[in-house]
Amino acid sequence: MSDHAAHVPPENIAPRRILRYLPPKPSLFSGIYGLVLASAMVAALDAAGEKANPGPDALWVLLTALASAAAHGYSHVIAQRASGEGAAAANRLRLVLAEWPLVAAVLPTVGMLLAAVAGWWTEATAVDAALLFNTVALFSWGTRAARTAGYGWLPACRAGGMDMLIGLMIIIANALIK
């Protein structure tokens, strides 16, 4: 048997050339969390019978993402303290700033709401577009997360589909509540 056979990865493991271009796992986690947060926020802010106000709604989505990212990062700091590892202040700041993908994930939703402020479309259209975009993005990020974990394409797409179900549940809940 040749040495080459020992270096062939199993079929369900993504080749290294693919993994090199995928974001790290914590970024994927924060990004998926941010997409779910943005979807839930934009659905909740678009109340039926209320006057459309996409500017403040965009601000609320952004501020909620910033607060969530800070809280999540700070929870890492607290967990590190509780484990007795005690970190330097610079490391604590890095833990909080590492949550930037959560904030980045809400920016398309904020942009769509700001497009409604500019009059390019109505707030209701912006909400629908954001919910659709976020649902498709959940599938994409879920698939990428599974590929990063080493899953083959079919299992990765199934995982992405499960993530996409979260977005679909928000869309269905939004339609039923209104």
PDB file of C-alpha atoms in Angstrom:
ATOM      1  CA  MET A   1       0.000   0.000   0.000  1.00  0.00           C
ATOM      2  CA  SER A   2       1.377   3.414  -0.908  1.00  0.00           C
ATOM      3  CA  ASP A   3       1.892   6.346   1.445  1.00  0.00           C
ATOM      4  CA  HIS A   4      -0.627   8.327  -0.609  1.00  0.00           C
ATOM      5  CA  ALA A   5      -3.517   6.132   0.570  1.00  0.00           C
ATOM      6  CA  ALA A   6      -2.881   7.157   4.171  1.00  0.00           C
ATOM      7  CA  HIS A   7      -3.398  10.833   3.286  1.00  0.00           C
ATOM      8  CA  VAL A   8      -6.781  10.496   1.543  1.00  0.00           C
ATOM      9  CA  PRO A   9      -9.474  12.085   3.735  1.00  0.00           C
ATOM     10  CA  PRO A  10     -12.791  10.288   4.274  1.00  0.00           C
ATOM     11  CA  GLU A  11     -15.578  11.296   1.888  1.00  0.00           C
ATOM     12  CA  ASN A  12     -17.595  13.182   4.498  1.00  0.00           C
ATOM     13  CA  ILE A  13     -14.684  15.496   5.397  1.00  0.00           C
ATOM     14  CA  ALA A  14     -14.387  18.727   3.434  1.00  0.00           C
ATOM     15  CA  PRO A  15     -11.047  19.127   1.634  1.00  0.00           C
ATOM     16  CA  ARG A  16      -8.609  21.577   3.225  1.00  0.00           C
ATOM     17  CA  ARG A  17      -8.755  23.874   0.197  1.00  0.00           C
ATOM     18  CA  ILE A  18     -12.469  24.445   0.933  1.00  0.00           C
ATOM     19  CA  LEU A  19     -12.014  24.848   4.684  1.00  0.00           C
ATOM     20  CA  ARG A  20      -9.330  27.486   4.154  1.00  0.00           C
ATOM     21  CA  TYR A  21     -11.936  29.896   2.766  1.00  0.00           C
ATOM     22  CA  LEU A  22     -14.610  29.359   5.412  1.00  0.00           C
ATOM     23  CA  PRO A  23     -14.924  31.636   8.447  1.00  0.00           C
ATOM     24  CA  PRO A  24     -13.991  30.247  11.862  1.00  0.00           C
ATOM     25  CA  LYS A  25     -16.682  28.477  13.896  1.00  0.00           C
ATOM     26  CA  PRO A  26     -17.251  31.275  16.455  1.00  0.00           C
ATOM     27  CA  SER A  27     -17.918  33.698  13.579  1.00  0.00           C
ATOM     28  CA  LEU A  28     -20.442  31.311  12.078  1.00  0.00           C
ATOM     29  CA  PHE A  29     -22.173  30.896  15.437  1.00  0.00           C
ATOM     30  CA  SER A  30     -22.391  34.655  15.989  1.00  0.00           C
ATOM     31  CA  GLY A  31     -23.521  35.244  12.417  1.00  0.00           C
ATOM     32  CA  ILE A  32     -26.337  32.729  12.648  1.00  0.00           C
ATOM     33  CA  TYR A  33     -27.354  34.164  16.010  1.00  0.00           C
ATOM     34  CA  GLY A  34     -27.355  37.664  14.496  1.00  0.00           C
ATOM     35  CA  LEU A  35     -29.557  36.584  11.586  1.00  0.00           C
ATOM     36  CA  VAL A  36     -32.117  35.025  13.923  1.00  0.00           C
ATOM     37  CA  LEU A  37     -32.014  38.121  16.124  1.00  0.00           C
ATOM     38  CA  ALA A  38     -32.492  40.445  13.132  1.00  0.00           C
ATOM     39  CA  SER A  39     -35.413  38.392  11.844  1.00  0.00           C
ATOM     40  CA  ALA A  40     -37.148  38.306  15.207  1.00  0.00           C
ATOM     41  CA  MET A  41     -36.569  42.027  15.769  1.00  0.00           C
ATOM     42  CA  VAL A  42     -37.767  43.164  12.355  1.00  0.00           C
ATOM     43  CA  ALA A  43     -40.843  40.941  12.605  1.00  0.00           C
ATOM     44  CA  ALA A  44     -41.668  42.306  16.057  1.00  0.00           C
ATOM     45  CA  LEU A  45     -41.120  45.934  15.088  1.00  0.00           C
ATOM     46  CA  ASP A  46     -43.486  45.742  12.129  1.00  0.00           C
ATOM     47  CA  ALA A  47     -46.728  45.839  14.103  1.00  0.00           C
ATOM     48  CA  ALA A  48     -49.969  45.776  12.158  1.00  0.00           C
ATOM     49  CA  GLY A  49     -52.051  48.930  12.442  1.00  0.00           C
ATOM     50  CA  GLU A  50     -49.144  51.104  13.573  1.00  0.00           C
ATOM     51  CA  LYS A  51     -47.683  53.939  11.554  1.00  0.00           C
ATOM     52  CA  ALA A  52     -44.592  52.783   9.684  1.00  0.00           C
ATOM     53  CA  ASN A  53     -41.418  54.211  11.180  1.00  0.00           C
ATOM     54  CA  PRO A  54     -38.465  52.385   9.573  1.00  0.00           C
ATOM     55  CA  GLY A  55     -35.761  54.812  10.823  1.00  0.00           C
ATOM     56  CA  PRO A  56     -36.246  54.144  14.534  1.00  0.00           C
ATOM     57  CA  ASP A  57     -36.892  50.470  13.737  1.00  0.00           C
ATOM     58  CA  ALA A  58     -33.495  50.244  12.005  1.00  0.00           C
ATOM     59  CA  LEU A  59     -31.893  51.912  15.010  1.00  0.00           C
ATOM     60  CA  TRP A  60     -33.575  49.449  17.401  1.00  0.00           C
ATOM     61  CA  VAL A  61     -32.382  46.461  15.382  1.00  0.00           C
ATOM     62  CA  LEU A  62     -28.822  47.820  15.387  1.00  0.00           C
ATOM     63  CA  LEU A  63     -28.826  48.750  19.082  1.00  0.00           C
ATOM     64  CA  THR A  64     -30.271  45.369  20.038  1.00  0.00           C
ATOM     65  CA  ALA A  65     -27.528  43.634  18.059  1.00  0.00           C
ATOM     66  CA  LEU A  66     -24.846  45.768  19.708  1.00  0.00           C
ATOM     67  CA  ALA A  67     -26.275  45.066  23.169  1.00  0.00           C
ATOM     68  CA  SER A  68     -26.577  41.340  22.427  1.00  0.00           C
ATOM     69  CA  ALA A  69     -23.014  41.166  21.115  1.00  0.00           C
ATOM     70  CA  ALA A  70     -21.693  43.003  24.168  1.00  0.00           C
ATOM     71  CA  ALA A  71     -23.688  40.770  26.519  1.00  0.00           C
ATOM     72  CA  HIS A  72     -22.558  37.613  24.768  1.00  0.00           C
ATOM     73  CA  GLY A  73     -18.925  38.714  24.772  1.00  0.00           C
ATOM     74  CA  TYR A  74     -19.127  39.741  28.401  1.00  0.00           C
ATOM     75  CA  SER A  75     -20.628  36.361  29.295  1.00  0.00           C
ATOM     76  CA  HIS A  76     -17.416  34.823  27.919  1.00  0.00           C
ATOM     77  CA  VAL A  77     -15.442  37.130  30.215  1.00  0.00           C
ATOM     78  CA  ILE A  78     -17.546  36.061  33.222  1.00  0.00           C
ATOM     79  CA  ALA A  79     -17.173  32.380  32.301  1.00  0.00           C
ATOM     80  CA  GLN A  80     -13.425  32.822  32.037  1.00  0.00           C
ATOM     81  CA  ARG A  81     -13.348  34.504  35.444  1.00  0.00           C
ATOM     82  CA  ALA A  82     -15.507  31.782  36.986  1.00  0.00           C
ATOM     83  CA  SER A  83     -13.184  29.086  35.665  1.00  0.00           C
ATOM     84  CA  GLY A  84     -10.339  30.757  37.560  1.00  0.00           C
ATOM     85  CA  GLU A  85      -8.414  31.558  34.392  1.00  0.00           C
ATOM     86  CA  GLY A  86      -8.615  35.327  34.972  1.00  0.00           C
ATOM     87  CA  ALA A  87      -7.731  37.223  31.821  1.00  0.00           C
ATOM     88  CA  ALA A  88      -5.914  40.458  31.182  1.00  0.00           C
ATOM     89  CA  ALA A  89      -8.028  43.477  30.258  1.00  0.00           C
ATOM     90  CA  ALA A  90      -6.892  43.290  26.627  1.00  0.00           C
ATOM     91  CA  ASN A  91      -8.031  39.675  26.421  1.00  0.00           C
ATOM     92  CA  ARG A  92     -11.406  40.602  27.931  1.00  0.00           C
ATOM     93  CA  LEU A  93     -11.849  43.307  25.324  1.00  0.00           C
ATOM     94  CA  ARG A  94     -10.926  40.816  22.595  1.00  0.00           C
ATOM     95  CA  LEU A  95     -13.604  38.417  23.866  1.00  0.00           C
ATOM     96  CA  VAL A  96     -16.241  41.138  23.600  1.00  0.00           C
ATOM     97  CA  LEU A  97     -15.037  42.411  20.209  1.00  0.00           C
ATOM     98  CA  ALA A  98     -14.998  38.856  18.840  1.00  0.00           C
ATOM     99  CA  GLU A  99     -18.790  39.089  18.669  1.00  0.00           C
ATOM    100  CA  TRP A 100     -18.625  41.450  15.665  1.00  0.00           C
ATOM    101  CA  PRO A 101     -20.224  38.848  13.305  1.00  0.00           C
ATOM    102  CA  LEU A 102     -23.461  39.134  15.301  1.00  0.00           C
ATOM    103  CA  VAL A 103     -23.598  42.858  14.536  1.00  0.00           C
ATOM    104  CA  ALA A 104     -22.478  42.359  10.930  1.00  0.00           C
ATOM    105  CA  ALA A 105     -25.287  39.842  10.376  1.00  0.00           C
ATOM    106  CA  VAL A 106     -27.967  42.439  11.181  1.00  0.00           C
ATOM    107  CA  LEU A 107     -26.556  45.088   8.822  1.00  0.00           C
ATOM    108  CA  PRO A 108     -28.457  43.871   5.717  1.00  0.00           C
ATOM    109  CA  THR A 109     -31.711  44.128   7.705  1.00  0.00           C
ATOM    110  CA  VAL A 110     -30.753  47.606   8.904  1.00  0.00           C
ATOM    111  CA  GLY A 111     -29.890  48.548   5.314  1.00  0.00           C
ATOM    112  CA  MET A 112     -33.273  47.360   4.054  1.00  0.00           C
ATOM    113  CA  LEU A 113     -35.061  49.398   6.714  1.00  0.00           C
ATOM    114  CA  LEU A 114     -32.953  52.441   5.817  1.00  0.00           C
ATOM    115  CA  ALA A 115     -33.932  51.939   2.167  1.00  0.00           C
ATOM    116  CA  ALA A 116     -37.538  52.328   3.355  1.00  0.00           C
ATOM    117  CA  VAL A 117     -36.531  55.567   5.100  1.00  0.00           C
ATOM    118  CA  ALA A 118     -35.135  56.772   1.749  1.00  0.00           C
ATOM    119  CA  GLY A 119     -38.480  55.969   0.146  1.00  0.00           C
ATOM    120  CA  TRP A 120     -37.190  53.189  -2.097  1.00  0.00           C
ATOM    121  CA  TRP A 121     -39.914  50.904  -0.767  1.00  0.00           C
ATOM    122  CA  THR A 122     -42.381  50.662   2.094  1.00  0.00           C
ATOM    123  CA  GLU A 123     -41.459  49.408   5.544  1.00  0.00           C
ATOM    124  CA  ALA A 124     -43.681  46.353   5.014  1.00  0.00           C
ATOM    125  CA  THR A 125     -41.721  45.491   1.855  1.00  0.00           C
ATOM    126  CA  ALA A 126     -38.440  46.069   3.709  1.00  0.00           C
ATOM    127  CA  VAL A 127     -39.578  43.712   6.476  1.00  0.00           C
ATOM    128  CA  ASP A 128     -40.625  41.038   3.989  1.00  0.00           C
ATOM    129  CA  ALA A 129     -37.346  41.402   2.075  1.00  0.00           C
ATOM    130  CA  ALA A 130     -35.321  41.231   5.301  1.00  0.00           C
ATOM    131  CA  LEU A 131     -37.156  38.126   6.491  1.00  0.00           C
ATOM    132  CA  LEU A 132     -36.615  36.418   3.131  1.00  0.00           C
ATOM    133  CA  PHE A 133     -32.956  37.475   2.936  1.00  0.00           C
ATOM    134  CA  ASN A 134     -32.261  36.331   6.504  1.00  0.00           C
ATOM    135  CA  THR A 135     -33.947  32.968   5.905  1.00  0.00           C
ATOM    136  CA  VAL A 136     -31.830  32.320   2.811  1.00  0.00           C
ATOM    137  CA  ALA A 137     -28.728  33.537   4.696  1.00  0.00           C
ATOM    138  CA  LEU A 138     -29.537  31.125   7.558  1.00  0.00           C
ATOM    139  CA  PHE A 139     -29.465  28.270   5.062  1.00  0.00           C
ATOM    140  CA  SER A 140     -26.164  29.495   3.664  1.00  0.00           C
ATOM    141  CA  TRP A 141     -24.470  30.051   7.031  1.00  0.00           C
ATOM    142  CA  GLY A 142     -25.826  26.754   8.401  1.00  0.00           C
ATOM    143  CA  THR A 143     -24.470  24.912   5.386  1.00  0.00           C
ATOM    144  CA  ARG A 144     -21.097  26.645   5.720  1.00  0.00           C
ATOM    145  CA  ALA A 145     -20.951  25.834   9.433  1.00  0.00           C
ATOM    146  CA  ALA A 146     -21.576  22.158   8.700  1.00  0.00           C
ATOM    147  CA  ARG A 147     -18.962  22.173   5.921  1.00  0.00           C
ATOM    148  CA  THR A 148     -16.504  23.790   8.340  1.00  0.00           C
ATOM    149  CA  ALA A 149     -17.245  20.992  10.801  1.00  0.00           C
ATOM    150  CA  GLY A 150     -16.284  18.500   8.093  1.00  0.00           C
ATOM    151  CA  TYR A 151     -19.685  17.348   6.831  1.00  0.00           C
ATOM    152  CA  GLY A 152     -20.211  16.425   3.186  1.00  0.00           C
ATOM    153  CA  TRP A 153     -22.474  18.508   0.961  1.00  0.00           C
ATOM    154  CA  LEU A 154     -25.712  16.575   1.514  1.00  0.00           C
ATOM    155  CA  PRO A 155     -25.513  16.510   5.337  1.00  0.00           C
ATOM    156  CA  ALA A 156     -24.360  20.153   5.271  1.00  0.00           C
ATOM    157  CA  CYS A 157     -27.394  21.150   3.195  1.00  0.00           C
ATOM    158  CA  ARG A 158     -29.644  19.265   5.620  1.00  0.00           C
ATOM    159  CA  ALA A 159     -28.067  21.225   8.496  1.00  0.00           C
ATOM    160  CA  GLY A 160     -28.553  24.463   6.542  1.00  0.00           C
ATOM    161  CA  GLY A 161     -32.162  23.473   5.954  1.00  0.00           C
ATOM    162  CA  MET A 162     -32.668  23.041   9.688  1.00  0.00           C
ATOM    163  CA  ASP A 163     -31.246  26.524  10.281  1.00  0.00           C
ATOM    164  CA  MET A 164     -33.480  27.861   7.541  1.00  0.00           C
ATOM    165  CA  LEU A 165     -36.477  26.403   9.389  1.00  0.00           C
ATOM    166  CA  ILE A 166     -35.830  28.912  12.172  1.00  0.00           C
ATOM    167  CA  GLY A 167     -36.265  31.738   9.665  1.00  0.00           C
ATOM    168  CA  LEU A 168     -39.373  30.098   8.231  1.00  0.00           C
ATOM    169  CA  MET A 169     -40.845  29.736  11.723  1.00  0.00           C
ATOM    170  CA  ILE A 170     -40.315  33.472  12.303  1.00  0.00           C
ATOM    171  CA  ILE A 171     -42.000  34.258   8.966  1.00  0.00           C
ATOM    172  CA  ILE A 172     -44.960  31.997   9.805  1.00  0.00           C
ATOM    173  CA  ALA A 173     -45.265  33.442  13.316  1.00  0.00           C
ATOM    174  CA  ASN A 174     -45.122  36.949  11.861  1.00  0.00           C
ATOM    175  CA  ALA A 175     -47.926  36.136   9.425  1.00  0.00           C
ATOM    176  CA  LEU A 176     -50.082  34.463  12.077  1.00  0.00           C
ATOM    177  CA  ILE A 177     -49.664  37.199  14.668  1.00  0.00           C
ATOM    178  CA  LYS A 178     -50.558  39.931  12.213  1.00  0.00           C
TER     179      LYS A 178
END
